[in-house]
Coordinates of C-alpha atoms in Angstrom, one line a residue:
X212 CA 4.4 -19.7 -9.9
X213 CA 7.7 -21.5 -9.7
X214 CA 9.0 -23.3 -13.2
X215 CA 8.5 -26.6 -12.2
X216 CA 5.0 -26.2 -11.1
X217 CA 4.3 -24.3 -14.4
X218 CA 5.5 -27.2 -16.3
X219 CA 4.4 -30.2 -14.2
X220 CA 0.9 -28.3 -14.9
X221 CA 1.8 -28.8 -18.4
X222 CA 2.6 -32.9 -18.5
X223 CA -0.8 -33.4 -16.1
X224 CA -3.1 -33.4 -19.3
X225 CA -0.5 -36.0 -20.9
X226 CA 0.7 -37.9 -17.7
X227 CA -0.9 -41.3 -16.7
X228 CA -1.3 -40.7 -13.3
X229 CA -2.0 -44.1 -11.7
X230 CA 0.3 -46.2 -13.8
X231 CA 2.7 -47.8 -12.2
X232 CA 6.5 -47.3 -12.4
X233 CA 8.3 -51.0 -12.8
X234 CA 10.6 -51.0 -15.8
X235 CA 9.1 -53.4 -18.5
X236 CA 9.6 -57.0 -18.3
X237 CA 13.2 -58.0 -19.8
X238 CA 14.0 -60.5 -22.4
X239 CA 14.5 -63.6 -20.7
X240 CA 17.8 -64.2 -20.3
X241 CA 18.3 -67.1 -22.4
X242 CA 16.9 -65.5 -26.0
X243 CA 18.4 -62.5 -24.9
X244 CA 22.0 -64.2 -24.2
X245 CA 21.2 -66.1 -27.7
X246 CA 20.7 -63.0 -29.9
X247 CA 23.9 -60.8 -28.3
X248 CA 25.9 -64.2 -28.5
X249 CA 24.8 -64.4 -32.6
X250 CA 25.3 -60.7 -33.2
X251 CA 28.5 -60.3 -31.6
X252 CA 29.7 -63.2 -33.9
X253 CA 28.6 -61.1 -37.0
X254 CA 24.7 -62.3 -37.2
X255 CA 23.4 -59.2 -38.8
X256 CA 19.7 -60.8 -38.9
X257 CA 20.2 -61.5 -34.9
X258 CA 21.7 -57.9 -34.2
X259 CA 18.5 -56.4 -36.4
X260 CA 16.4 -58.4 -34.1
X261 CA 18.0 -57.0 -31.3
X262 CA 17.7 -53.1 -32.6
X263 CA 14.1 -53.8 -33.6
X264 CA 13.0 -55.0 -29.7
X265 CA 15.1 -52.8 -28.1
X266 CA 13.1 -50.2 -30.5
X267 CA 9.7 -51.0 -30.0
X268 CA 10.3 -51.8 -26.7
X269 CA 9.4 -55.7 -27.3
X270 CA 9.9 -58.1 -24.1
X271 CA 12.5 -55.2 -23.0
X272 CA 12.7 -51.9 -21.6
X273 CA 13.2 -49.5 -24.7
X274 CA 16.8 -48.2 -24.7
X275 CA 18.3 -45.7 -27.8
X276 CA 21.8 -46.5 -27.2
X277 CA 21.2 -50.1 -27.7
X278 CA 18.8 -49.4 -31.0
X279 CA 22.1 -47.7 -32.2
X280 CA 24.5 -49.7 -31.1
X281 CA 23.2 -53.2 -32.7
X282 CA 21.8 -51.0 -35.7
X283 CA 24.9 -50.1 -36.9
X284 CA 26.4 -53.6 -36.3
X285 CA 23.6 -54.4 -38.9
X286 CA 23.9 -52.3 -41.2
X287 CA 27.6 -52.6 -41.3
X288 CA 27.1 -55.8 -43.0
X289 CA 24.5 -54.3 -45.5
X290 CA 21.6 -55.6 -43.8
X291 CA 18.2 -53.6 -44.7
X292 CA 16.3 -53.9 -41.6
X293 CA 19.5 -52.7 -39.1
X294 CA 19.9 -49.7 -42.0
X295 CA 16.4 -48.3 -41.4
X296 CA 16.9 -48.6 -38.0
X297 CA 20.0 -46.6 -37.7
X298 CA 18.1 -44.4 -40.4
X299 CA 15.8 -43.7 -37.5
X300 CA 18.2 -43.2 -34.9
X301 CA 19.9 -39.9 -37.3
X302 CA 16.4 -38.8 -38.0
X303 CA 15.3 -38.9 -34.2
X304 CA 18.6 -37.0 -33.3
X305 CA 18.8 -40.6 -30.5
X306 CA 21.3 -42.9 -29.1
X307 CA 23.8 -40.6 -28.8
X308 CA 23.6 -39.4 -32.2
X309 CA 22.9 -36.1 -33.6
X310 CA 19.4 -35.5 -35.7
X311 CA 20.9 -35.9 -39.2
X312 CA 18.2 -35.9 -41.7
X313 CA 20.9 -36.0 -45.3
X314 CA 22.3 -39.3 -43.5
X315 CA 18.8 -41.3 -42.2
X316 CA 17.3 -40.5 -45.5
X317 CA 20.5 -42.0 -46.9
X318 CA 20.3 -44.9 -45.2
X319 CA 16.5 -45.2 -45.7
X320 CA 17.4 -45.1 -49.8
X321 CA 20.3 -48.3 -49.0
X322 CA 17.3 -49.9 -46.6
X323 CA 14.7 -49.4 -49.3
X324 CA 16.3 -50.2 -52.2
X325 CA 17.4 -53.6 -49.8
X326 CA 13.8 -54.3 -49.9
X327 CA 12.9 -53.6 -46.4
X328 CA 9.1 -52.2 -47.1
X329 CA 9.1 -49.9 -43.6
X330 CA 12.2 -47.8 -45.4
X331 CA 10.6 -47.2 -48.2
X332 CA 7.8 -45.7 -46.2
X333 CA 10.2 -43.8 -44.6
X334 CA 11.9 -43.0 -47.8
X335 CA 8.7 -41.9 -49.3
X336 CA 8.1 -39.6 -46.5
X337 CA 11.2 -37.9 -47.0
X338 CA 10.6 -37.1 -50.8
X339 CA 7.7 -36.1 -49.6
X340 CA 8.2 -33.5 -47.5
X341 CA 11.9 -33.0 -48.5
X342 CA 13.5 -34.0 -45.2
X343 CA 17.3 -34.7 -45.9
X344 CA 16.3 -35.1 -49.6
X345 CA 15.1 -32.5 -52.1
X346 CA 11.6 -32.6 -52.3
X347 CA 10.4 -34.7 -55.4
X348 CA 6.7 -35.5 -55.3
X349 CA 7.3 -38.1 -58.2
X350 CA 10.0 -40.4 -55.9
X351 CA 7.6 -40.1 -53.2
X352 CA 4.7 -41.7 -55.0
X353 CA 7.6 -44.0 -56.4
X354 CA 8.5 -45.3 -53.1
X355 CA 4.8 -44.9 -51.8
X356 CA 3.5 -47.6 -54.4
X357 CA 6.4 -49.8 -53.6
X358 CA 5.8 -49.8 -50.0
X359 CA 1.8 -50.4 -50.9
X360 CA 3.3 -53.3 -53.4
X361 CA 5.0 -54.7 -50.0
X362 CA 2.0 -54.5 -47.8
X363 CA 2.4 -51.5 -45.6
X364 CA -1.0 -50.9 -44.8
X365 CA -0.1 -46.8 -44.2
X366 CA 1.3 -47.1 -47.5
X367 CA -1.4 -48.5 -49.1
X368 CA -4.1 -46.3 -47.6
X369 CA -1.6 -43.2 -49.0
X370 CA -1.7 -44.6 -52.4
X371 CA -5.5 -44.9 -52.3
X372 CA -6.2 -41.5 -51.7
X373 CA -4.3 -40.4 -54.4
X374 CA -5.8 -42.6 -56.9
X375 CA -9.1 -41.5 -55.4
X376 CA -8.6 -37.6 -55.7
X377 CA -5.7 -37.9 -58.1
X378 CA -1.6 -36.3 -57.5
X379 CA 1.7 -36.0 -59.0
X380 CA 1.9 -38.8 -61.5
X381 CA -1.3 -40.7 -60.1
X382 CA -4.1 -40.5 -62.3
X383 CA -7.7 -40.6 -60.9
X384 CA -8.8 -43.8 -60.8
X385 CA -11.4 -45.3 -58.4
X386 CA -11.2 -48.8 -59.5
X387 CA -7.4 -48.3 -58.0
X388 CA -9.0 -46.2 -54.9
X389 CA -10.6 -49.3 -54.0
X390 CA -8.4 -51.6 -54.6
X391 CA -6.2 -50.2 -52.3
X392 CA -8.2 -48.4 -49.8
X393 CA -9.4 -52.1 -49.6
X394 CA -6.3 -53.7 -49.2
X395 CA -5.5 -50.9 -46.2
X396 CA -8.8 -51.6 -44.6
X397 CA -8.5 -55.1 -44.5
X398 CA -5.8 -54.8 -42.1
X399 CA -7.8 -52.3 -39.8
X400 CA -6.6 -48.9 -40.9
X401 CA -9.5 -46.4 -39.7
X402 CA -8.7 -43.7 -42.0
X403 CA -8.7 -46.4 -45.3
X404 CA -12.2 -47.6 -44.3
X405 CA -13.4 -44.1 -44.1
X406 CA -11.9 -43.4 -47.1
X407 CA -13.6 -46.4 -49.2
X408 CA -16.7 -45.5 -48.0
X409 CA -16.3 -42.3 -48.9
X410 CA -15.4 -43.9 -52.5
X411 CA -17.8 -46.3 -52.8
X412 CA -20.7 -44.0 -51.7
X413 CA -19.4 -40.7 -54.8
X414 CA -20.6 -43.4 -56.7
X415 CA -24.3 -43.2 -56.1
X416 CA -26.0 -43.7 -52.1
X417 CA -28.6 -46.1 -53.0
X418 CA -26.9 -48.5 -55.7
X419 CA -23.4 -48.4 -53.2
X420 CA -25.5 -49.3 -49.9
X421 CA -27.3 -52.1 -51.8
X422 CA -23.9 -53.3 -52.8
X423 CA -22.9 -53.8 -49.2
X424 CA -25.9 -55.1 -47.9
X425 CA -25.9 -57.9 -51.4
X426 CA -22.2 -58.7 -50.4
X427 CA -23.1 -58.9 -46.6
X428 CA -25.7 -61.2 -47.3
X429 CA -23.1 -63.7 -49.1
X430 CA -20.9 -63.5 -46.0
X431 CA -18.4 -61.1 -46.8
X432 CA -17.0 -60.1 -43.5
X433 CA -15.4 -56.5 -45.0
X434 CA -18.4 -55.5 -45.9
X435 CA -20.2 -56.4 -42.5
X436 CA -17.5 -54.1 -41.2
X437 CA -18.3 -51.2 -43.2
X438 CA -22.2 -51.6 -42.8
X439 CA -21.9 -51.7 -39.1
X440 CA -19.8 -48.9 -38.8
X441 CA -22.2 -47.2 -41.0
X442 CA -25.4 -47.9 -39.2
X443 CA -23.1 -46.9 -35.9
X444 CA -22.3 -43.2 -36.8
X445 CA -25.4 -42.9 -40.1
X446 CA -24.1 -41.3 -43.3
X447 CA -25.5 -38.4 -45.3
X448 CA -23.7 -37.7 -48.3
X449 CA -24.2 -33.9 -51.2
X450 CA -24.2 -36.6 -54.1
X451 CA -27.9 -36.2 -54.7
X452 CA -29.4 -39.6 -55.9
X453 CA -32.8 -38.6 -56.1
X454 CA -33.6 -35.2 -57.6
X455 CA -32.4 -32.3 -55.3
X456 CA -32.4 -35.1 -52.4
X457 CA -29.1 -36.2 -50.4
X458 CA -28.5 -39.5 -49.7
X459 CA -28.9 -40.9 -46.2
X460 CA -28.3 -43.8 -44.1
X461 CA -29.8 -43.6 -40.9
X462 CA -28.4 -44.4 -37.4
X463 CA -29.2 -47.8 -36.4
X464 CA -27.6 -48.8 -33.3
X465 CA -28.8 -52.4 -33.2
X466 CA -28.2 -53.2 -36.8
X467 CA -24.5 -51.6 -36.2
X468 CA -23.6 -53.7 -33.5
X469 CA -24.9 -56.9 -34.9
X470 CA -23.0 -56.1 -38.2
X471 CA -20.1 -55.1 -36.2
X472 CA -20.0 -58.2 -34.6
X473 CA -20.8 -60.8 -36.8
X474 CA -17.5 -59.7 -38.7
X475 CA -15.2 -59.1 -35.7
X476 CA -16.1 -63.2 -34.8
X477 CA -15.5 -63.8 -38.2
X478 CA -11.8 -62.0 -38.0
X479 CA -12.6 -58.6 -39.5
X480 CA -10.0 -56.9 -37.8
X481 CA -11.7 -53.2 -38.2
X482 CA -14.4 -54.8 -36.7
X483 CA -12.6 -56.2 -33.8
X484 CA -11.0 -52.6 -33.0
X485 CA -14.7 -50.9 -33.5
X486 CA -15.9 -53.9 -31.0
X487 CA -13.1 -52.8 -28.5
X488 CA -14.1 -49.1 -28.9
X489 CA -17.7 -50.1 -27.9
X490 CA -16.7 -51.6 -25.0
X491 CA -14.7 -48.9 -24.2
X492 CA -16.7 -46.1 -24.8
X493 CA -19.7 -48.0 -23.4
X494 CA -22.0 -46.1 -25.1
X495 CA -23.7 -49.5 -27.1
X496 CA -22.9 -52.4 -25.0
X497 CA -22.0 -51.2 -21.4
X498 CA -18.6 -50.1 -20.6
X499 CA -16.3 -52.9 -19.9
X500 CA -12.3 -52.1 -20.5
X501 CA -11.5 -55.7 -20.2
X502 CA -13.6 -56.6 -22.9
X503 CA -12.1 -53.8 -24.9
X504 CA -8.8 -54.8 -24.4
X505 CA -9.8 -58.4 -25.5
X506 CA -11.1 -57.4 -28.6
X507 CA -8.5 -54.8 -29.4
X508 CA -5.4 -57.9 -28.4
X509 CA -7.6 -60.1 -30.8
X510 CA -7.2 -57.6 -33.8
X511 CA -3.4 -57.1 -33.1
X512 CA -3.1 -60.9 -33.2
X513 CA -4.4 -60.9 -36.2
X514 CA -2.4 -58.2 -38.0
X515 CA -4.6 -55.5 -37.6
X516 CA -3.7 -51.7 -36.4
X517 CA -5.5 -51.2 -33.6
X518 CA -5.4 -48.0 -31.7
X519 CA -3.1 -48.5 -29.7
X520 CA -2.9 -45.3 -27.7
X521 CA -5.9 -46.4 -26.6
X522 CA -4.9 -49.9 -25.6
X523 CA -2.1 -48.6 -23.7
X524 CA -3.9 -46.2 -21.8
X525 CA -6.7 -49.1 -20.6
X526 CA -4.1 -51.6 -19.8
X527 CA -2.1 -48.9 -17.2
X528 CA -5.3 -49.0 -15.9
X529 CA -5.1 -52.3 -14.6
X530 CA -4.3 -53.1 -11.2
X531 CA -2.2 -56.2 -12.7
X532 CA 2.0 -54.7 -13.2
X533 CA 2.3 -57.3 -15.8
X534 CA -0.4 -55.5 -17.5
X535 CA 0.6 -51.8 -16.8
X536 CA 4.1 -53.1 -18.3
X537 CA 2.1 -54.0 -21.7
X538 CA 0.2 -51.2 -21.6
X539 CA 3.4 -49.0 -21.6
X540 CA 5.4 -51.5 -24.4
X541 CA 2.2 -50.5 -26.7
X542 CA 2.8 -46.9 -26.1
X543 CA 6.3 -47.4 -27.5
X544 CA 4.9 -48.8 -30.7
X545 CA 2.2 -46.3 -31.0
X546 CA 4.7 -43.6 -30.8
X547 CA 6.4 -45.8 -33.5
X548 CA 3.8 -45.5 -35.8
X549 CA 3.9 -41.9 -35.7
X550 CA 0.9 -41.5 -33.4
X551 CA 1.7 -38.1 -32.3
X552 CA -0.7 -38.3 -28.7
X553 CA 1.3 -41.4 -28.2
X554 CA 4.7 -39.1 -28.7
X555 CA 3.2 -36.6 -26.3
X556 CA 2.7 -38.7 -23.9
X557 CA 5.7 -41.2 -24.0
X558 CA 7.6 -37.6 -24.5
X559 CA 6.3 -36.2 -21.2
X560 CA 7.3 -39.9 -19.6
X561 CA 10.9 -39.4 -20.8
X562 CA 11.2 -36.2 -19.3
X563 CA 10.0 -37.2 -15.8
X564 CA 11.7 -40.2 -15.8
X565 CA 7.9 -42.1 -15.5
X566 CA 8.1 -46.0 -16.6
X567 CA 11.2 -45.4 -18.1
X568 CA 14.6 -44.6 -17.9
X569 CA 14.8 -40.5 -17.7
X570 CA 16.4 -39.1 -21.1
X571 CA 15.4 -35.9 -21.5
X572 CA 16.6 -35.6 -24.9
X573 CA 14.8 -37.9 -26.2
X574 CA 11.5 -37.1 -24.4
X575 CA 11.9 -33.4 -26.2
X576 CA 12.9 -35.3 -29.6
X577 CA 9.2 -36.9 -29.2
X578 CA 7.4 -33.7 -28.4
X579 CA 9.1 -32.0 -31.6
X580 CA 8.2 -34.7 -33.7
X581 CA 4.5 -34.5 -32.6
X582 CA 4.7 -30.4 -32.9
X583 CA 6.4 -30.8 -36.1
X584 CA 2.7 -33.1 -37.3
X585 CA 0.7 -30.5 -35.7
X586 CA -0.1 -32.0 -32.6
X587 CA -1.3 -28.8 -31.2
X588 CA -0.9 -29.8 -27.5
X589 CA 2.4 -30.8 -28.2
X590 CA 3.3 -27.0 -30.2
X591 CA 2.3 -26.0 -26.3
X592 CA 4.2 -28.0 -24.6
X593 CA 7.3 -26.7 -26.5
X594 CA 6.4 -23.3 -26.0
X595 CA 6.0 -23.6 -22.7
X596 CA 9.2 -26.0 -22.2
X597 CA 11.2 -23.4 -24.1
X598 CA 10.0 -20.4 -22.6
X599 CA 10.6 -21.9 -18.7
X600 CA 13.1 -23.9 -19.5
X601 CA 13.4 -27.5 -17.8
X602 CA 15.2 -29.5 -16.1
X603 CA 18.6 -28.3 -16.7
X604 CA 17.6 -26.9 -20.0
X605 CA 17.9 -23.2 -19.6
X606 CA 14.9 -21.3 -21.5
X607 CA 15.0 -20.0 -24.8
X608 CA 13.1 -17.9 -25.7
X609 CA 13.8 -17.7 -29.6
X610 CA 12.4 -21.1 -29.9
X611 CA 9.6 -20.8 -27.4
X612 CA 8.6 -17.2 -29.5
X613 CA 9.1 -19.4 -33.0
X614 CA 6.7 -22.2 -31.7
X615 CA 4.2 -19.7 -30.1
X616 CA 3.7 -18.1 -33.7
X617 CA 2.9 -21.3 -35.0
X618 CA 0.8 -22.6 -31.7
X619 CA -1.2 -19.9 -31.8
X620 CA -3.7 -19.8 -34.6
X621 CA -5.1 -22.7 -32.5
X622 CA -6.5 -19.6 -30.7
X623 CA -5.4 -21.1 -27.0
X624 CA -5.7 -18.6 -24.6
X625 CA -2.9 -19.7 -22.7
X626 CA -0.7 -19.4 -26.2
X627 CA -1.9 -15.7 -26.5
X628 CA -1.1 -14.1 -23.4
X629 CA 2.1 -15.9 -23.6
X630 CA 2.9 -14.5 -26.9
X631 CA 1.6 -11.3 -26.5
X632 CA 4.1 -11.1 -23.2
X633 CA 7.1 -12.0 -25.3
X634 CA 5.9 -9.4 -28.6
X635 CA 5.7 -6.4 -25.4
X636 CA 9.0 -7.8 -23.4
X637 CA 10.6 -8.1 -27.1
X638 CA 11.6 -11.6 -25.9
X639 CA 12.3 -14.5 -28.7
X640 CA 12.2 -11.6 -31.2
X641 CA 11.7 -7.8 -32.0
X642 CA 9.3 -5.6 -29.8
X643 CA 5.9 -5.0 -31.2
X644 CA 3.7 -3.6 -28.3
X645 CA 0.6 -3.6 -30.3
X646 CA 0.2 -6.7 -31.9
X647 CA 1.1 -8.4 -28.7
X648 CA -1.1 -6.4 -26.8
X649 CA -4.1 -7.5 -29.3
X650 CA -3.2 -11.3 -28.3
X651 CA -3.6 -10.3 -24.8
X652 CA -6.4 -9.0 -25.0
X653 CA -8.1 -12.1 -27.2
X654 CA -6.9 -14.0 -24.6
X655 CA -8.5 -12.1 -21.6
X656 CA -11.5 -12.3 -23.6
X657 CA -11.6 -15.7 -23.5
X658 CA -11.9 -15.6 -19.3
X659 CA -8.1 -15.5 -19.0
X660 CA -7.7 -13.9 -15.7
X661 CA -3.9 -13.0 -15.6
X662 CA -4.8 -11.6 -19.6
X663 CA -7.5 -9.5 -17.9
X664 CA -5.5 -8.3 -15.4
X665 CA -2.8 -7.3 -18.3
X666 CA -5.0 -5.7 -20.7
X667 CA -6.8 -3.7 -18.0
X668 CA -3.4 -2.3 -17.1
X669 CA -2.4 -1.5 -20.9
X670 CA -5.7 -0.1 -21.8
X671 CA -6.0 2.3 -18.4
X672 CA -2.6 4.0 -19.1
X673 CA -2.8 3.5 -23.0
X674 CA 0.1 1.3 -23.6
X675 CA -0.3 -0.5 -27.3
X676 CA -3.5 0.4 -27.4
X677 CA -6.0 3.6 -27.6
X678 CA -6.2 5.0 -23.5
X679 CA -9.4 4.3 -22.6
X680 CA -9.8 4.5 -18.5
X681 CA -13.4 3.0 -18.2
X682 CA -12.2 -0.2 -20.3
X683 CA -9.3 -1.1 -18.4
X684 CA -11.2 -0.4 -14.9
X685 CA -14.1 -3.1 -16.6
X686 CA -11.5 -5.5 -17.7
X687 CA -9.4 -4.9 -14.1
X688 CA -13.1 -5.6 -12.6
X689 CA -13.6 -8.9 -14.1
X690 CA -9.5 -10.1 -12.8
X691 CA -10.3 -8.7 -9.6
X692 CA -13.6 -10.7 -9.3
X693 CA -12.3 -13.9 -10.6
X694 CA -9.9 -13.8 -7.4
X695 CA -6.8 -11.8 -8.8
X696 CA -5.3 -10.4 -6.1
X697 CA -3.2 -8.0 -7.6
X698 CA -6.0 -6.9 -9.8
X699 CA -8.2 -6.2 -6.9
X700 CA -5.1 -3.8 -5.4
X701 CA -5.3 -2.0 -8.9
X702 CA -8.7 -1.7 -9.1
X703 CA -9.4 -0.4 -6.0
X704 CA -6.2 1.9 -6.7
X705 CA -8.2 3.5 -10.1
X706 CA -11.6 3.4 -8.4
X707 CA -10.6 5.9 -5.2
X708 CA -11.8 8.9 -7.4
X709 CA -15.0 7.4 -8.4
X710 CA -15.5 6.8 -4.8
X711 CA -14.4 10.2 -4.1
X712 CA -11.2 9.3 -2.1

C-alpha cells in the first residue's frame, strides 16, 4: 500500500468528510482595522484582543503567527492576558516558536500572578504534572483554588474532587465538595454534575433523592437538572441504605425529560446541553440536529460549556457555509479547552490543509498534545505518522517504536502487528524476535489478516516461536481464506505434500 493511502486511511475516522472548505468568516474590516490601529500604537488590551481571536479562531481564520506576534506585543507591556497567550504559544511549540515548556510556564507564573484566572489554570497544570516547573503538588492545588476563587469552571470542578476524595494539602471535606462541584455544575461542566451526584448520593440514596425532589418542588432549576439526568440514565449506588439493599433510582424516561426541560427553559445550562444531546441522539424526542444546535447555542450564550466537539461536528453538517464556518470556529475552541478528539480532528485538518490554512507542524503539535492525555486514537495516529512518515516528514521510527509501546496496551490489533514488525525488523529499537512475534500473533488472533499471514510464516519455519508446521499451515489457512493473496501462494506452497505433490 503506498504511504499516503496508509495515512489518508488513518485521518478517515477523524476527517469531516462533507464539510466544506471556505476559510472562516474574517473580522470585518473596520473592528479589525480598529484593534491593529490601537495595538500598533501600544494598546496592550487591544493587541490581547487581537491574540485571543486570532487564537480561538473568533470572527477570523485561526493563524499562530499572528497569536504570537500580538502576544508578545502584549506582554511586552506586562499585560496578563497577552502573557498567557505567548505562554501558550512556547508550550504548543507554535507561531514560529520552539515548544519551550521552562519559558510558557514562566510566563504562565507572570500571567497568573497578573491575575489572569486562565494562567493560573495553566500554571496549576504545570505544578501539577511538572511541565517546565518541578513538580509540586502543594503550588498546584495553590494555583488550582485560585483559579476556582476566579471562576474557572475546570478549576472549580478540580478543586471539588479533591475536597471530595481528599489530596496534597486538601482535607476531605464534602460540605467543600459541594460547594464547588456546585459552583462547576452551574456553569454546565458534565464531569462536576456527575461528580456532585456522586457526592450527594455517599451520603445516603433515599434521604439525598428526597433532597432533590424537596428542592425541585421549590423551583430550584439545579436540582431539576440533576433529577432529570438521573431519571435519564437511573442510578444504583453500593451504599446500602436499607439493610444489605443498594440504593436505586430507576430509569424514567418521561420524568427525565420533563425535568430536563423545565430547567433548560428556566436557564439551567447543563440542562440546555443534555436537551441538545436529546435532540441529537434522538433517542427521547426524535432526532432533530437543528434543535440540538439551538439548545446547545442557548447554553453557550449563557455561559455554559457545552460540548462543543459535538456542536461543531452538527453545524459542518449543515448545507448553510456560514454555518459550516461556525461549526469549524467551535472546533478551534474545543481544541482550546483541551478536548483532545477536538485536537485529533483539528490536528488531522492542519495536516491536510482542510478548512484551514495547511501547517503541518502545528497539526502534529495537536495530535501530540492529545497522545500526550491519552487519547488513544491519537497515540495511533502518531505511530502510524512516525513510522510512514508524511508529508515531507521522513519516518522515524524511534518515535513511531516509543509511541507504539505506549499505544499498545490499548490492545489494537493494528498497534500489534505494527510493533511486533518493528521488535523482529529491530526498527525504532533493539531486536527482540520473540516478544514481537507474541504481538503478532495477538494481533492475528484478533482476525488481523496480514498478522495471520505473519505468524503462520514464523510458526511454520519456527522463527520466535516453538516450530510447529500444523499451526502455521491453520493460521496461513485463515489469511488465505480471508482473501490474502500471498497467503493463499504459501499455503498452497506447504500443503503440496499433504496433497501428495
Amino acid at each position: 500500500m503506498k504511504r499516503h493511502h496508509i495515512i489518508s486511511s488513518i485521518f478517515a475516522f477523524f476527517m469531516v468528510q462533507y464539510c466544506g472548505g471556505a476559510p472562516c468568516v474574517e473580522m470585518k474590516y473596520e473592528e479589525q482595522a480598529l484593534l491593529e490601529k490601537k495595538a500598533e500604537g501600544g494598546d496592550a488590551t487591544a493587541a490581547a484582543e487581537l491574540a485571543e481571536r486570532y487564537s480561538r479562531g473568533e470572527g477570523c481564520t485561526t493563524d499562530y503567527e499572528k497569536v504570537y506576534m500580538w502576544a508578545k506585543k502584549a506582554a511586552e507591556t506586562g499585560d496578563a492576558r497577552g502573557q498567557r497567550l505567548l505562554g501558550s504559544c512556547y508550550m504548543l511549540g507554535v507561531g514560529g516558536v520552539e515548544k519551550d515548556a521552562k519559558k510558557a510556564a514562566e510566563l504562565y507564573r507572570r500571567a497568573a500572578e497578573g491575575g489572569n484566572v486562565e494562567a493560573m489554570e495553566s500554571l496549576a497544570f504545570c505544578y501539577s504534572k511538572g511541565e517546565g516547573v518541578p513538580k509540586d503538588e502543594s503550588l498546584a492545588v495553590l494555583w488550582t483554588k485560585r483559579a476556582a476563587e476566579g471562576g474557572a469552571a475546570a478549576a472549580q470542578y478540580r478543586l471539588g474532587i479533591m475536597y471530595a476524595q481528599g489530596h496534597t494539602d486538601v482535607p476531605k471535606d464534602t460540605i467543600a465538595a459541594r460547594h464547588w462541584l456546585k459552583k462547576a455544575a452551574a456553569q454546565g461542566h458534565e464531569g462536576a454534575v456527575t461528580a456532585l451526584v456522586t457526592v450527594i448520593f455517599s451520603e445516603g440514596g433515599a434521604e439525598a433523592q428526597k433532597e432533590l425532589e424537596d428542592a425541585a418542588a421549590k423551583g430550584d432549576r439545579q436540582a431539576k437538572a440533576l433529577l432529570g439526568a438521573l431519571y435519564l440514565r437511573g442510578l444504583q449506588t453500593g451504599k446500602a441504605t436499607e439493610g444489605d439493599v443498594s440504593f436505586e433510582i430507576k430509569k424514567d424516561i418521561e420524568k427525565g425529560v420533563k425535568f430536563t426541560r423545565e430547567a433548560a427553559e428556566e436557564g439551567d445550562v447543563y440542562a440546555m446541553g443534555n436537551m441538545g444531546e436529546l435532540y441529537w441522539v434522538g433517542l427521547v424526542v426524535g432526532r432533530d440536529p437543528s434543535e440540538a444546535v439551538k439548545w446547545w447555542k442557548r447554553a453557550a450564550a449563557a455561559g455554559g460549556k457545552v460540548n462543543q466537539t459535538t456542536l461543531a461536528i452538527a453545524l459542518m453538517q449543515s448545507s448553510q457555509e456560514n454555518e459550516r464556518e461556525e461549526g469549524l470556529r467551535w472546533l478551534e475552541k474545543s481544541a482550546a479547552t483541551g478536548n483532545t478528539e477536538a485536537q485529533c480532528m483539528l490536528g488531522s485538518f492542519y495536516l491536510n490543509g482542510r478548512n484551514v490554512k495547511k501547517d503541518t507542524q502545528y497539526g502534529l503539535s495537536l495530535i501530540i498534545t492529545a497522545a500526550k492525555a491519552e487519547n488513544k486514537g491519537a497515540q495511533k495516529m502518531l505511530v502510524l505518522l512516525y513510522y510512514y512518515g508524511y508529508d515531507g516528514m521522513s519516518p522515524n521510527y524511534d518515535e513511531a517504536r516509543e509511541w507504539a509501546e505506549i499505544a499498545v496496551s490499548d490492545g489494537d490489533r493494528d498497534i500489534q502487528k505494527l510493533l511486533g514488525l518493528m521488535m523482529v525488523r529491530a526498527e525504532g529499537g533493539p531486536r527482540d524476535i520473540k516478544r514481537g512475534v507474541e504481538l503478532i500473533k495477538k494481533s492475528a488472533d484478533q482476525g488481523e489478516v496480514e498478522a495471520q499471514l505473519l505468524f503462520g510464516s514464523f510458526v511454520y519455519v519456527g522463527c520466535g516461536v516453538e516450530k510447529n508446521e500444523d499451526l502455521g499451515r491453520a493460521y496461513l489457512k485463515k489469511a488465505a481464506d480471508a482473501g490474502n493473496e500471498k497467503a493463499k501462494e504459501l499455503y498452497e506452497e506447504v500443503t503440496k505434500g499433504d496433497k501428495g505433490e
